[in-house]
PDB file of C-alpha atoms in Angstrom:
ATOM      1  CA  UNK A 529       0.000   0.000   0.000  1.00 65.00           C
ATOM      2  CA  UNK A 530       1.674   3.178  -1.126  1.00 77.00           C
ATOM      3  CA  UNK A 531       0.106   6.085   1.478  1.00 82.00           C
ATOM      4  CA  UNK A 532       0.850   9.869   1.212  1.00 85.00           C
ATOM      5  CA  UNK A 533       3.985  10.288   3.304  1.00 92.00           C
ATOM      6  CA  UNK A 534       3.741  13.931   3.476  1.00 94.00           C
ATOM      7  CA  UNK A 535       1.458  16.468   2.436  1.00 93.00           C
ATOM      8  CA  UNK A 536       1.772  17.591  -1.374  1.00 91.00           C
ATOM      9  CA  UNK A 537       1.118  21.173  -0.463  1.00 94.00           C
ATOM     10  CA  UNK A 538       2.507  22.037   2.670  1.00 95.00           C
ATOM     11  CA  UNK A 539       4.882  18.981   3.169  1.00 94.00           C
ATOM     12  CA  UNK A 540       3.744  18.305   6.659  1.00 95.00           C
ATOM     13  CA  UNK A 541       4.060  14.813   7.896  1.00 96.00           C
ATOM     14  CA  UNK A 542       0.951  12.360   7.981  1.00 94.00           C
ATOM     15  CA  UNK A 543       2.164   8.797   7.497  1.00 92.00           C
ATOM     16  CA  UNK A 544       1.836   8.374  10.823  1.00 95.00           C
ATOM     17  CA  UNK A 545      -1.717   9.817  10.551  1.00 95.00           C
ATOM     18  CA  UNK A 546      -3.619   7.322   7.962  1.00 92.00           C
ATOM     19  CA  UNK A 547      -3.549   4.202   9.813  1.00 92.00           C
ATOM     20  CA  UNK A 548      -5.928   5.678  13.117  1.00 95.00           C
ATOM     21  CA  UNK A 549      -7.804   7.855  10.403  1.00 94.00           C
ATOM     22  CA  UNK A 550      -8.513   4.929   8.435  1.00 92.00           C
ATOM     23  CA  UNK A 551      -9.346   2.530  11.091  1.00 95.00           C
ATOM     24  CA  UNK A 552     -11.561   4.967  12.996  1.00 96.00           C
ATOM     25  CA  UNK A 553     -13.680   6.172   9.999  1.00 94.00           C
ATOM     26  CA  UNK A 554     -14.281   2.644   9.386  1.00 94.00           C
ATOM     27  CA  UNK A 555     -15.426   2.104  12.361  1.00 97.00           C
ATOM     28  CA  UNK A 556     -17.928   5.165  11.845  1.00 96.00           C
ATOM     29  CA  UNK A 557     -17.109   7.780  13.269  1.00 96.00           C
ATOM     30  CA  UNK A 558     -17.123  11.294  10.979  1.00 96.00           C
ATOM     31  CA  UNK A 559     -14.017  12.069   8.739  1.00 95.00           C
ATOM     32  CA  UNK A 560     -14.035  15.831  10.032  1.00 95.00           C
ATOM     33  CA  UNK A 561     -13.774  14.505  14.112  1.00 97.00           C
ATOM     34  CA  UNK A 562     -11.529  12.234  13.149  1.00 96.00           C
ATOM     35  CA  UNK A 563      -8.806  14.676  11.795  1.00 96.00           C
ATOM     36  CA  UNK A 564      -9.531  17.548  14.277  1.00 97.00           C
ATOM     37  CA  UNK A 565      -8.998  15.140  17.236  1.00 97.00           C
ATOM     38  CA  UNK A 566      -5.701  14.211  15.427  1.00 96.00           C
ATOM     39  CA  UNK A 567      -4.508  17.872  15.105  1.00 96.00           C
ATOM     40  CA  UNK A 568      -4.714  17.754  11.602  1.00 96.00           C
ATOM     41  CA  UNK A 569      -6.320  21.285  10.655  1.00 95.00           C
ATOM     42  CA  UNK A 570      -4.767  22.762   7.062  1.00 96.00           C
ATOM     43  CA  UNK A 571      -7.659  21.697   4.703  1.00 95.00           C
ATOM     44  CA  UNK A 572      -4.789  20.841   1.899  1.00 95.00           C
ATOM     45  CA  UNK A 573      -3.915  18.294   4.942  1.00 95.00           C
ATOM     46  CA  UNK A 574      -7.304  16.862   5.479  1.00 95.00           C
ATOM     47  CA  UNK A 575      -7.766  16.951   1.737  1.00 94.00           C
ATOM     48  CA  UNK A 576      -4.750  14.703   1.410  1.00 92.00           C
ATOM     49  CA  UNK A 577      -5.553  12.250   4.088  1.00 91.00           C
ATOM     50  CA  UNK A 578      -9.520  12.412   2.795  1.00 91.00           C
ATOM     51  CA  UNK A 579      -8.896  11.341  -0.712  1.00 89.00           C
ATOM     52  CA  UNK A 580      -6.644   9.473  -0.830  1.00 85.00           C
ATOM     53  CA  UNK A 581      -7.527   6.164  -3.000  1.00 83.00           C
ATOM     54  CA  UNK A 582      -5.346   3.328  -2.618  1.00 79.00           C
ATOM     55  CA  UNK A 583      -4.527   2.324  -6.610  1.00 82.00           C
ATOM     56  CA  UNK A 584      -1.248   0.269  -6.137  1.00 80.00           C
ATOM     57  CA  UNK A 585      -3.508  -3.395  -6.703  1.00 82.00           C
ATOM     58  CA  UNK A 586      -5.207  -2.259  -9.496  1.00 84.00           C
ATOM     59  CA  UNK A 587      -1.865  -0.635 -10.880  1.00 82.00           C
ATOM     60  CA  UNK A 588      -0.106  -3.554 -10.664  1.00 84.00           C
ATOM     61  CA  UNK A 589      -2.335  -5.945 -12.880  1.00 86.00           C
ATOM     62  CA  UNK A 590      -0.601  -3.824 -15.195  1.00 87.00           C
ATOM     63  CA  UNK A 591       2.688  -4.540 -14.627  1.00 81.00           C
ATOM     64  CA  UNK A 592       4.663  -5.197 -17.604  1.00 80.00           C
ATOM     65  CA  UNK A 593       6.717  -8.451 -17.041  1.00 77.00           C
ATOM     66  CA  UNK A 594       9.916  -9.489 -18.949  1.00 67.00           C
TER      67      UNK A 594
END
């Protein structure tokens, strides 16, 4: 799984961030409570945590093999 290390705006760290945000918006609680409680609060921050789509399995059915 390939996650966004850093923010692609700012360049603020938030690998550590995606693995609680994930796991507690799965668990169903609200994307926005989720990321203030974690002290994320630049929207190009929450923007890159929020959409973020995981596309490295579907990438790799691609894979050109020699």
């Amino acid at each position: 799984m390939i996650i966004p290390v850093r923010c692609f705006t700012c360049g603020r760290p938030l690998g550590h961030l995606h693995s609680p945000f994930k796991r507690r918006v799965l668990a169903g609680e609200h994307p926005a409570q989720v990321l203030d409680s974690l002290g994320v609060k630049r929207y190009c921050c929450r923007r890159t945590l929020m959409a973020h789509v995981d596309w490295i399995d579907d990438v790799l059915l691609y894979e050109r093999r020699s």
